[in-house]
Coordinates of N, CA and C in Angstrom, one line a residue:
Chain A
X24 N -4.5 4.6 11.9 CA -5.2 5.5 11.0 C -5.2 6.9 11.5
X25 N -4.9 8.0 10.4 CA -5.0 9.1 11.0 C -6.5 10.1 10.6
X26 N -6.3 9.9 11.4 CA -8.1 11.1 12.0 C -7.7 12.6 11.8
X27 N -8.8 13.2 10.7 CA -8.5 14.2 10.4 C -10.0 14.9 11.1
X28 N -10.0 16.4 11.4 CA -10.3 16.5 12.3 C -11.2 18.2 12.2
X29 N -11.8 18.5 11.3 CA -12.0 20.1 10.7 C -12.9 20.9 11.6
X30 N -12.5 22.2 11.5 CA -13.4 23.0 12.4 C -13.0 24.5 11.6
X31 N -14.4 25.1 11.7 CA -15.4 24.5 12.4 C -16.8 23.7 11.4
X32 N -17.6 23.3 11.9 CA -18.2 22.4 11.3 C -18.7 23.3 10.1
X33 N -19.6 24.9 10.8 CA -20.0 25.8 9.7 C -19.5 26.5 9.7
X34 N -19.4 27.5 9.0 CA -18.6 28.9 8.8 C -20.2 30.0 7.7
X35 N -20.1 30.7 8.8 CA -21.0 31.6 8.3 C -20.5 32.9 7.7
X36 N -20.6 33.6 6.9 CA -20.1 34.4 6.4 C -20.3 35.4 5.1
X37 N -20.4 35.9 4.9 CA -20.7 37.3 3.7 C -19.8 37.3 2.5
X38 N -20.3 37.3 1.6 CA -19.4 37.5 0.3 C -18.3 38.6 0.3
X39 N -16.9 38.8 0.3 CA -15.5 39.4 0.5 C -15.3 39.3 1.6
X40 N -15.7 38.3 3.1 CA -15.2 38.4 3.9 C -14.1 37.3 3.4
X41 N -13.2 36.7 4.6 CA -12.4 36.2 4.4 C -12.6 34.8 5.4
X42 N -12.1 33.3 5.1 CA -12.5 32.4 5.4 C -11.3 31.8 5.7
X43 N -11.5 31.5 6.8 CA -10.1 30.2 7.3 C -10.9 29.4 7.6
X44 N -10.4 27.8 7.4 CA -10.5 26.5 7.4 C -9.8 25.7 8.2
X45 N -10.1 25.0 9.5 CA -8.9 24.0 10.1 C -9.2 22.8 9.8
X46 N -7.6 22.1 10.0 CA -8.1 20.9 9.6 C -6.3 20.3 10.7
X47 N -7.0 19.3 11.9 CA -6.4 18.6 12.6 C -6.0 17.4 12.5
X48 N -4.6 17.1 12.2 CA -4.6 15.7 12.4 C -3.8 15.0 13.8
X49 N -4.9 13.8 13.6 CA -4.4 12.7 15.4 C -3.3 12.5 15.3
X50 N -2.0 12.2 14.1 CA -0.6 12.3 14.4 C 0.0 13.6 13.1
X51 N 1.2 13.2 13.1 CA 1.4 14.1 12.3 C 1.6 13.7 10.5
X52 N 1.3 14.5 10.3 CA 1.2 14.7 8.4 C 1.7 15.0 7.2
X53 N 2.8 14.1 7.2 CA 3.6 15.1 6.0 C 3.0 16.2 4.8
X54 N 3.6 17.7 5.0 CA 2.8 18.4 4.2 C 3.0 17.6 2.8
X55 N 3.7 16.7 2.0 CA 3.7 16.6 0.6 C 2.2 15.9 0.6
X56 N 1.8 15.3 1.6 CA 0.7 14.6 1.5 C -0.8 15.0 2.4
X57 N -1.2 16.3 1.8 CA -2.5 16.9 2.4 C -2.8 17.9 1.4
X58 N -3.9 17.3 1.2 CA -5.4 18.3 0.2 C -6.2 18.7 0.7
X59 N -6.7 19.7 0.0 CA -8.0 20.3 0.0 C -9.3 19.9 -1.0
X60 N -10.3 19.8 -0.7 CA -11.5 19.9 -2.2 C -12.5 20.5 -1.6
X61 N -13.8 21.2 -2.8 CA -14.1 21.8 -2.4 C -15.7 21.0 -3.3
X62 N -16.8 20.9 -2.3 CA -17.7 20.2 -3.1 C -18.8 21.0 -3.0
X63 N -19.9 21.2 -3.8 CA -21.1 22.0 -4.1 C -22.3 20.5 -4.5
X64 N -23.5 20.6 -4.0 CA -24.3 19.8 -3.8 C -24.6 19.3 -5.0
X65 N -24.5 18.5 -5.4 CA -25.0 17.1 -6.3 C -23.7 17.6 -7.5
X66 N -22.4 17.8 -6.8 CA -21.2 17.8 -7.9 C -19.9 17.1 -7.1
X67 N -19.2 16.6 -8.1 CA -18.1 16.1 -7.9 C -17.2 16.7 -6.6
X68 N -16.5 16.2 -5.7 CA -15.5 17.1 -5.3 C -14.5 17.0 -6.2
X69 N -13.9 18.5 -6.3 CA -13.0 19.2 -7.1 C -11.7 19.7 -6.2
X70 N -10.9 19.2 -6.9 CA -9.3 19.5 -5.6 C -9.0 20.9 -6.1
X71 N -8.3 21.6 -5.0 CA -8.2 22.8 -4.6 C -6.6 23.1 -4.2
X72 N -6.3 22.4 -3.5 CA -4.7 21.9 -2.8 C -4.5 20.9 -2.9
X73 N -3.2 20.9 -2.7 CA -2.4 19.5 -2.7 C -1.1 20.1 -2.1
X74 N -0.6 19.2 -1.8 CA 0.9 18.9 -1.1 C 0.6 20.2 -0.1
X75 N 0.3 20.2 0.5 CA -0.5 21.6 1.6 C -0.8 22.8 0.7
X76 N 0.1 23.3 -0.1 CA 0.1 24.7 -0.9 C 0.1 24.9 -2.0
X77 N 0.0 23.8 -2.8 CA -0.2 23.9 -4.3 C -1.3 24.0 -4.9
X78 N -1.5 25.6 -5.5 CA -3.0 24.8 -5.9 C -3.4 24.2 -7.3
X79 N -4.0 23.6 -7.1 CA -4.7 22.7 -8.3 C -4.5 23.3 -9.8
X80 N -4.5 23.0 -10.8 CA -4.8 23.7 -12.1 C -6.6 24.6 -11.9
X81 N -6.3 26.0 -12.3 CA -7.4 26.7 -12.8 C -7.5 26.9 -11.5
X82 N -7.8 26.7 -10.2 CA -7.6 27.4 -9.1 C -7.2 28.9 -8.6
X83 N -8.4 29.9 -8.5 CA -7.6 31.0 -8.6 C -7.3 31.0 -7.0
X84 N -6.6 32.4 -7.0 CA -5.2 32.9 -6.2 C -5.8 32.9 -4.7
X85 N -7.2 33.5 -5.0 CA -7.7 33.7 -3.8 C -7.7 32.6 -2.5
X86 N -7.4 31.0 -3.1 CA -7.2 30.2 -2.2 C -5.9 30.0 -1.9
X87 N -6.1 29.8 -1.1 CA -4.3 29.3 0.0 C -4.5 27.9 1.4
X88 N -3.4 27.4 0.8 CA -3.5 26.4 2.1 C -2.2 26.4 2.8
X89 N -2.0 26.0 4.1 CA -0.8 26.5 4.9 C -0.8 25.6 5.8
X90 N 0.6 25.2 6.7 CA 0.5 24.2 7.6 C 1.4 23.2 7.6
X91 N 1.4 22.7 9.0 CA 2.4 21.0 8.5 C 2.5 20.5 10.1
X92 N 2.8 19.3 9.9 CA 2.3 18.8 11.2 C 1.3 18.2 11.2
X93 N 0.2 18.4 12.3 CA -0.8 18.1 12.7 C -1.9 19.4 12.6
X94 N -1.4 20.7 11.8 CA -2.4 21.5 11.8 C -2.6 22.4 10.4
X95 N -3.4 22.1 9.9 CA -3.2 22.9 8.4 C -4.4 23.9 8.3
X96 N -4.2 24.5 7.7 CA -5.5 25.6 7.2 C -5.5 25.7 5.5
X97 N -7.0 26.4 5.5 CA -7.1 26.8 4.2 C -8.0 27.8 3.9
X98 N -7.3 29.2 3.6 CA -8.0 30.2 3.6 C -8.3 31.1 2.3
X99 N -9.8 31.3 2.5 CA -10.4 32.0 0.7 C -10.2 33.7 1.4
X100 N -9.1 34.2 0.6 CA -8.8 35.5 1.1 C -10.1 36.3 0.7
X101 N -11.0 36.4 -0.1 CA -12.0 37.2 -0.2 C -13.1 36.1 -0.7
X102 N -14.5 35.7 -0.3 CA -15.3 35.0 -0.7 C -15.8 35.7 -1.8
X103 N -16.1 34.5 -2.7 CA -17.0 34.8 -3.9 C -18.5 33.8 -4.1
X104 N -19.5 34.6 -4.3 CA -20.6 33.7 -4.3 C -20.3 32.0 -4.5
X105 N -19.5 31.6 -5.9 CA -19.6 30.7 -6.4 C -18.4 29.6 -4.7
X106 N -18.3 30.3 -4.0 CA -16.9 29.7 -3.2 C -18.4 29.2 -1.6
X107 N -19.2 29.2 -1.6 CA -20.0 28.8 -0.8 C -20.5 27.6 -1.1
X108 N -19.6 26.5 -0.1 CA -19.5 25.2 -0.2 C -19.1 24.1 0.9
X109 N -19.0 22.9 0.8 CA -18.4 22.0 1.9 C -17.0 21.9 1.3
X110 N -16.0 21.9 2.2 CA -14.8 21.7 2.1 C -14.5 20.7 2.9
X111 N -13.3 20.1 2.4 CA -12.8 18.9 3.1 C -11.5 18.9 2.9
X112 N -11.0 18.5 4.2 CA -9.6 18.4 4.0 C -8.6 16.4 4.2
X113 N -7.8 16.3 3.6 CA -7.7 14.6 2.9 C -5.8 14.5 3.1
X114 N -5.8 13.4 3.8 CA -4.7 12.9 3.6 C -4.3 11.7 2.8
X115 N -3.6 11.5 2.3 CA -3.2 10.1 1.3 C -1.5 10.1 1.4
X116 N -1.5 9.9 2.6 CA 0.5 9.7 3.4 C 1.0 8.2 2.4
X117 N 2.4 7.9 2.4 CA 2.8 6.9 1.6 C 2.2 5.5 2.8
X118 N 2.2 5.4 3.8 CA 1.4 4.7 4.4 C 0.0 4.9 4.8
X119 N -0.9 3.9 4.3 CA -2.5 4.1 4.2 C -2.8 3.5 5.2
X120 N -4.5 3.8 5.7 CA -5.3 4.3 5.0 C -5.7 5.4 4.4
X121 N -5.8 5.9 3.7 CA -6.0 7.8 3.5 C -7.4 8.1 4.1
X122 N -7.5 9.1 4.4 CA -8.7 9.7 5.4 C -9.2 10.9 4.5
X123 N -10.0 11.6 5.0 CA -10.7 12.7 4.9 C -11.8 13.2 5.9
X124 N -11.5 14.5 6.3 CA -11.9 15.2 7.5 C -13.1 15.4 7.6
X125 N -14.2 15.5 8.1 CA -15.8 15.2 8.0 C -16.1 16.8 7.6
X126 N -15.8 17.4 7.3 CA -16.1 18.4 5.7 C -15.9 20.1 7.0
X127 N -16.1 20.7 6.3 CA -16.5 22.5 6.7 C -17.2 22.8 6.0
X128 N -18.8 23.3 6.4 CA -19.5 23.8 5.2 C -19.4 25.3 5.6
X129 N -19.6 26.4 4.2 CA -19.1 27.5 4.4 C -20.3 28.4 3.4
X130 N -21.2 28.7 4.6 CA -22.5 29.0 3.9 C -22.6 30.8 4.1
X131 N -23.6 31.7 3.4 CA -23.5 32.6 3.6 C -24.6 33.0 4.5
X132 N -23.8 34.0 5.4 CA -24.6 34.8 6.4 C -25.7 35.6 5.9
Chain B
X6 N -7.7 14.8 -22.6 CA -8.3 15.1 -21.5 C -8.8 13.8 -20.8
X7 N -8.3 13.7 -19.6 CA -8.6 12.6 -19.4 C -9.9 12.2 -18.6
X8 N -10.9 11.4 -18.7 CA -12.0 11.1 -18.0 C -12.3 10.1 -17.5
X9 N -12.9 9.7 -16.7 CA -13.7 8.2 -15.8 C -15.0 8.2 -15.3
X10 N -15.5 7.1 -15.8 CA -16.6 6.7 -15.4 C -17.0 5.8 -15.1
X11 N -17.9 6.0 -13.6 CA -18.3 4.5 -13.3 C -19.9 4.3 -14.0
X12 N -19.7 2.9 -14.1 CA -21.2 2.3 -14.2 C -21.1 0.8 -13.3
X13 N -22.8 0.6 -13.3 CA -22.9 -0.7 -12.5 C -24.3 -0.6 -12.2
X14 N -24.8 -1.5 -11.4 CA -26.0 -1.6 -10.8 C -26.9 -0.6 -9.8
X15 N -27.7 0.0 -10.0 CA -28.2 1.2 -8.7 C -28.6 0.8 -8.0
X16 N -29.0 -1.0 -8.0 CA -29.8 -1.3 -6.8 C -29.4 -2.5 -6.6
X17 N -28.9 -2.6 -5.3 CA -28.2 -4.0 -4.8 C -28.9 -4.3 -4.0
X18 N -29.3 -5.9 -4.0 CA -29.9 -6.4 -2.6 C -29.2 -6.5 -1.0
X19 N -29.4 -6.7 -0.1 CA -29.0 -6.7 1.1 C -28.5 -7.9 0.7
X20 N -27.1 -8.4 1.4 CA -26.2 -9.6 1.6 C -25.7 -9.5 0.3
X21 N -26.1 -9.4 -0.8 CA -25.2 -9.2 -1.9 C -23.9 -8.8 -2.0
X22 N -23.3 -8.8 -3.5 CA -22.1 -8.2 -3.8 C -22.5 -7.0 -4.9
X23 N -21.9 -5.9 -4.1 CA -22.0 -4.7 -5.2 C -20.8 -4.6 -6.2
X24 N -21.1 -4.8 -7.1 CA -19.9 -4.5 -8.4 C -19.9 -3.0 -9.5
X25 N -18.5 -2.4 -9.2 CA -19.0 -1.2 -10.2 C -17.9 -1.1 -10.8
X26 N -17.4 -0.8 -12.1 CA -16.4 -1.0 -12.8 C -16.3 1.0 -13.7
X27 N -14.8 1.6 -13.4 CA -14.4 2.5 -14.0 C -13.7 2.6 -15.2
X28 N -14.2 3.3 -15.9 CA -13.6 3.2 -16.9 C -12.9 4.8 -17.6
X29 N -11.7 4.0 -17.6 CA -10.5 5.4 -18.1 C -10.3 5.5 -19.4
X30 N -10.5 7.3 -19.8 CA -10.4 7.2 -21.3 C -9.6 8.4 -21.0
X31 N -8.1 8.7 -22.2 CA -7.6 9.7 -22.2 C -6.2 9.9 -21.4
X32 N -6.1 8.2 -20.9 CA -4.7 8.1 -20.4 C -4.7 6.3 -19.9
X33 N -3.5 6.2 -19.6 CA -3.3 4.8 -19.5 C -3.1 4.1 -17.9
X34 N -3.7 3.2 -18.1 CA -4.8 3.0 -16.8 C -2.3 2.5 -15.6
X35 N -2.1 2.3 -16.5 CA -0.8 2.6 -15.7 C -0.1 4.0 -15.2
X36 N 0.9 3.3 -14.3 CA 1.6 4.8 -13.7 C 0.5 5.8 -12.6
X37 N -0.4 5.3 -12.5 CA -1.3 6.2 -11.5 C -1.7 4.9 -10.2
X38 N -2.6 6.1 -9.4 CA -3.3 5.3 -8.2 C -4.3 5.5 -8.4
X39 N -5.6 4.2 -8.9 CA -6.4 4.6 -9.4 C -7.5 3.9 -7.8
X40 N -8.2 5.2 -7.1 CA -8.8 4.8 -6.2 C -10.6 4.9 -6.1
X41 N -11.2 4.5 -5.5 CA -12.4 4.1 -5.2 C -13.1 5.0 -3.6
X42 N -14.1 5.8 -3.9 CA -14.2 6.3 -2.6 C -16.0 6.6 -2.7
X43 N -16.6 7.0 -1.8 CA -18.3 6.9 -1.5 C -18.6 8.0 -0.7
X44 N -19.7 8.2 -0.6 CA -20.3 9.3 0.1 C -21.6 8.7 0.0
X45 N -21.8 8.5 1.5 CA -23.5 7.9 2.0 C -24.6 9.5 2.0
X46 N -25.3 9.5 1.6 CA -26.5 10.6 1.5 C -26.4 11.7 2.7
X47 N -25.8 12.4 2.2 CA -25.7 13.9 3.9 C -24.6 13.8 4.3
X48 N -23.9 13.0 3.6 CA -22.5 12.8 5.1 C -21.3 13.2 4.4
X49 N -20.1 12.7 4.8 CA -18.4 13.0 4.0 C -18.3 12.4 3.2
X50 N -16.8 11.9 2.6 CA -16.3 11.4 2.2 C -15.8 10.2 2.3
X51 N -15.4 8.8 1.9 CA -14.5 7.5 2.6 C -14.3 6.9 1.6
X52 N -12.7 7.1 1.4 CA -11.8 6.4 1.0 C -12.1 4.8 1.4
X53 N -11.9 4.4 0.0 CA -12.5 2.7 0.2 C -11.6 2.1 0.1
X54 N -10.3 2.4 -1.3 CA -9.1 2.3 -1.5 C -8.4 1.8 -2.4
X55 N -7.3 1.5 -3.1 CA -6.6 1.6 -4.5 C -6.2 0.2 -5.0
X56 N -5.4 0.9 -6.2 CA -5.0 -0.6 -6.8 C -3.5 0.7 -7.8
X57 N -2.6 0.2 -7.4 CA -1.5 0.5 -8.0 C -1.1 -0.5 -8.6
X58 N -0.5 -0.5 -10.1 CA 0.3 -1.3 -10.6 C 0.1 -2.9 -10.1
X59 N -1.2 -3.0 -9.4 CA -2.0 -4.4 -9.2 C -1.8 -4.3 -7.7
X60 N -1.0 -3.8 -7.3 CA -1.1 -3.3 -5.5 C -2.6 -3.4 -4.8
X61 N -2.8 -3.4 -4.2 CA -3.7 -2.9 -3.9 C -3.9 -3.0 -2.2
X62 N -4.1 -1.6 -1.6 CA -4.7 -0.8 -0.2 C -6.2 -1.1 0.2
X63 N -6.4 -1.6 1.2 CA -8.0 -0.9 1.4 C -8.2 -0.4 3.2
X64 N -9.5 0.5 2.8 CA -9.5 0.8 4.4 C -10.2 -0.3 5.0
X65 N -9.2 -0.1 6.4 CA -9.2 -1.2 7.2 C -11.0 -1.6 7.7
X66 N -11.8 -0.4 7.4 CA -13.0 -0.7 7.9 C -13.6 -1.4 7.0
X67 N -13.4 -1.8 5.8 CA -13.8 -2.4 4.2 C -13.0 -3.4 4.3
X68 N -12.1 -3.8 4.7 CA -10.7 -4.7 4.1 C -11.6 -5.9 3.7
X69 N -12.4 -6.3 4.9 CA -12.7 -8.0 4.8 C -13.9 -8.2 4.1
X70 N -14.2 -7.1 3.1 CA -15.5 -7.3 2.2 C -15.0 -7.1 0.9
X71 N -13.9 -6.2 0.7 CA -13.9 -5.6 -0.5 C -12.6 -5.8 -1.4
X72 N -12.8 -6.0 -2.7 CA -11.7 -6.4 -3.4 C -11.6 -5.0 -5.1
X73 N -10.9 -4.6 -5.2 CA -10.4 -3.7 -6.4 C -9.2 -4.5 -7.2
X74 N -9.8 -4.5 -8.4 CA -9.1 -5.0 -9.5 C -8.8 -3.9 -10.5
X75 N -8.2 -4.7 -11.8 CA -7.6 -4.0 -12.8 C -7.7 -5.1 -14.4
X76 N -8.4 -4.1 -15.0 CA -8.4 -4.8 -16.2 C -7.3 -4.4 -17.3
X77 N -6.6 -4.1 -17.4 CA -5.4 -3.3 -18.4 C -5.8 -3.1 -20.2
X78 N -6.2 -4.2 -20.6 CA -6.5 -4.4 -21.7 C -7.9 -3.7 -21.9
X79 N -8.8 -3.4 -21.1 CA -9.6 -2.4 -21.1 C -9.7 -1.0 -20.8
X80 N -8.5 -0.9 -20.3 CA -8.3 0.7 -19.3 C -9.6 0.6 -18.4
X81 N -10.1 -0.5 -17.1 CA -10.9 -0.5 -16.5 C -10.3 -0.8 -15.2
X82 N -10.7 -0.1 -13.9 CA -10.6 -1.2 -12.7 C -12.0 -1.0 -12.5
X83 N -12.0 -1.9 -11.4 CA -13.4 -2.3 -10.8 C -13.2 -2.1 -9.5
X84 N -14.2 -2.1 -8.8 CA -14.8 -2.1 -7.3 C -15.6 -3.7 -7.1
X85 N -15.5 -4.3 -6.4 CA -16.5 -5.6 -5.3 C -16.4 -5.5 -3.6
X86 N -18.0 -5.2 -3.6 CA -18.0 -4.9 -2.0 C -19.0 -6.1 -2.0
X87 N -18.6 -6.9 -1.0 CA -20.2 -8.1 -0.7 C -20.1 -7.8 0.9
X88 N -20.9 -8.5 0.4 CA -22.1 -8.7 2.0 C -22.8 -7.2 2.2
X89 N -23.3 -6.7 1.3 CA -23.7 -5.1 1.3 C -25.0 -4.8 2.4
X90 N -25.0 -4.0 3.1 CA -26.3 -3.5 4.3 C -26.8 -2.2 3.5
X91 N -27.7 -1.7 4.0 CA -28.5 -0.3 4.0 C -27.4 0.5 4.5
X92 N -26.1 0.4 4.9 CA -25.2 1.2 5.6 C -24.2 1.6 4.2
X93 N -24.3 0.5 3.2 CA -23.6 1.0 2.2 C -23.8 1.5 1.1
X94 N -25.6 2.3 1.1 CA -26.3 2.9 0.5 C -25.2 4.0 0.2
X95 N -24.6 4.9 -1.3 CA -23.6 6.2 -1.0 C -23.7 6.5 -2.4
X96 N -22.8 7.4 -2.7 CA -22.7 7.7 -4.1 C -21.5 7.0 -4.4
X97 N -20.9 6.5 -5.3 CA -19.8 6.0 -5.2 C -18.9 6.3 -6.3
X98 N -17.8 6.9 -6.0 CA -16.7 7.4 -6.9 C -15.3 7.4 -7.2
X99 N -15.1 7.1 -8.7 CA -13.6 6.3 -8.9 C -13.0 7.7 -9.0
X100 N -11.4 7.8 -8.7 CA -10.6 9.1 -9.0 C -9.4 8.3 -9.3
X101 N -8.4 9.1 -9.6 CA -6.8 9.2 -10.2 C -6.2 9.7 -8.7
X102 N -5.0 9.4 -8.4 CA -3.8 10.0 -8.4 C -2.7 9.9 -8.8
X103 N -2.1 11.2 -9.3 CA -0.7 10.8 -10.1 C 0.6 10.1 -9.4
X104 N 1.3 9.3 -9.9 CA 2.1 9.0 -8.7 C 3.5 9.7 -8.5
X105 N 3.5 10.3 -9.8 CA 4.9 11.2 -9.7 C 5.0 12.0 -9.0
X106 N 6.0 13.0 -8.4 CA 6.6 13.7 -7.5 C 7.4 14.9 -8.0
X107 N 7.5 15.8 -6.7 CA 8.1 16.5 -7.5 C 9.6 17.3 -6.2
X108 N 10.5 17.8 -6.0 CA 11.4 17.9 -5.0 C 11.7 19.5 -4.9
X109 N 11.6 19.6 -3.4 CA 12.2 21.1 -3.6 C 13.3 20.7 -1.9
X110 N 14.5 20.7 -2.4 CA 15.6 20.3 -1.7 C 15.5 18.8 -1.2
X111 N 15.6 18.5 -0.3 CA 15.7 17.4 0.2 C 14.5 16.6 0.3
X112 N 12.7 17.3 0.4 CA 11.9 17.3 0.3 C 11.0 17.1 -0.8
X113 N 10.6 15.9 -1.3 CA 9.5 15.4 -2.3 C 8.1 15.7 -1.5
X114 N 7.0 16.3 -2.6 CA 6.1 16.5 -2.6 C 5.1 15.8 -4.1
X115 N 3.5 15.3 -3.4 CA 2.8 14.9 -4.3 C 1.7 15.2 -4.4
X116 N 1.2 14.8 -5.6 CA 0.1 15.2 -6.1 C -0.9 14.1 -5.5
X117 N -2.4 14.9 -5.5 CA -3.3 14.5 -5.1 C -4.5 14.0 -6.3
X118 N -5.6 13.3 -5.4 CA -6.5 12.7 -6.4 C -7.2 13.6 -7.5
X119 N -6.8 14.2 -8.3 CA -7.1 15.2 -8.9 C -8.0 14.9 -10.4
X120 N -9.0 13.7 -10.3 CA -9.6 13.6 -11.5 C -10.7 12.7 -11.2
X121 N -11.6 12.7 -11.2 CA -12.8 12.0 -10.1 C -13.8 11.9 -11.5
X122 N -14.5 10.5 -11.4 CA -15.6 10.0 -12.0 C -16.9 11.2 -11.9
X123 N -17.9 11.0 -12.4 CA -18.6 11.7 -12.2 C -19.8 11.2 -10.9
X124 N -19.4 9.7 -10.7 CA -20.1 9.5 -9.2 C -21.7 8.7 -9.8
X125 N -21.7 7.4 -9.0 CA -22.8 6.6 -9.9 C -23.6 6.6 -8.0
X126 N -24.8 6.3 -8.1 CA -26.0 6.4 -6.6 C -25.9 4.6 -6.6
X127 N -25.8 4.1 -5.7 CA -25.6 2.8 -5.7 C -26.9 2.9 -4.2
X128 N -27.9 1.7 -4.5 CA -28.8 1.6 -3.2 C -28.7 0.5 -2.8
X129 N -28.9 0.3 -1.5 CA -29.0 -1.6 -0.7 C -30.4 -1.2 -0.4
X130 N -31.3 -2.2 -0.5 CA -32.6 -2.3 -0.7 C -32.6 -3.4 -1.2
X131 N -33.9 -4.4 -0.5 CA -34.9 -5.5 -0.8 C -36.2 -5.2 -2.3

């Protein structure tokens, strides 16, 4: 099983700062198969990335995800109020089980 | 536009079987990976696991309790977890992924679970 691995647990930070996201995995990861979502309390999680760098439909620009291997990121070039949330990062490789990284919450300072 | 939704029981007894059944409207319960996943009160995410084309994955920490079906003629699958504890108190939620692909050189790339139930509170309690 691969263990996904995110840091840091919080991220404190100010509206237009800029936010990077890690997310480690215990082997390696094919980028076609690593997401992002981004969840707000008592809502769905809502995907963000896929295949490391694609983003979702309606996803704006401001998000990026990067990486491959065993180390990916996902960074909100400028925070916007509505972007203060738990994020998580998810693998679903052609061999299972699929995982997901025990979240990044990304609250404001 | 496609949608899902679970329904089922909110309150399951201890030792019991929890049953929750999804239901897809807006596309055809073929051609996708239609998966099952939970979220206990405060905590992450976990993948419980799928049912392709009658396939079916589960995580290994679930395998020997839990079974995912498919009804076709309904556009439904279902979830059955038995032997349920207070540990499998969560929110529990059906999603999609597409299974198609897409290539840039030699390299295929896929899409992810990108269409999630709205999420039913399932409780283990006496």
């Amino acid at each position: 099983e691969i263990v996904l691995t995110q840091s840091p647990g919080t991220l404190s930070l100010s509206p237009g700062d800029r936010a990077t996201l890690s997310c480690r995995a215990s082997q390696s990861v094919s980028s076609s198969y690593l997401a992002w979502y981004q969840q707000k309390p008592g809502q769905v999680p809502r995907l963000l990335i896929y295949a490391a760098s694609s983003r979702a439909t309606g996803i704006p620009d401001r998000f990026s995800g990067s990486g491959s291997g065993t180390d990916f990121t996902l960074t909100i070039s400028r925070l916007e109020p509505e972007d203060f949330a738990v994020y998580y990062c998810h693998q679903y490789s052609s061999s299972p089980p699929w995982t997901f990284g025990q979240g990044t919450k990304v609250e404001i300072k | 536009q496609v949608q899902l939704q679970e329904s089922g029981p909110g309150l399951v007894k201890p030792s019991e079987t929890l049953s929750l059944t999804c239901t897809v409207s807006g596309a055809s319960i073929s051609s996708y990976y239609w998966s099952w996943i939970r979220q206990p009160p405060g905590k992450g995410l976990e993948w419980i696991g799928y049912i392709y084309y009658g396939s079916t994955n589960y995580n290994p920490s679930l395998k020997s309790r839990v079974t995912i079906s498919v009804d076709t003629s309904k556009n439904q699958f279902s979830l059955n977890l038995s032997s349920v504890t207070a540990a499998d108190t969560a929110v529990y939620y059906c999603a999609r992924r597409p299974s198609s692909s897409w290539s840039i050189g030699p390299i295929s790339y896929y899409y992810a679970m990108d269409v999630w139930g709205q999420g039913t509170t399932v409780t283990v309690s006496s």
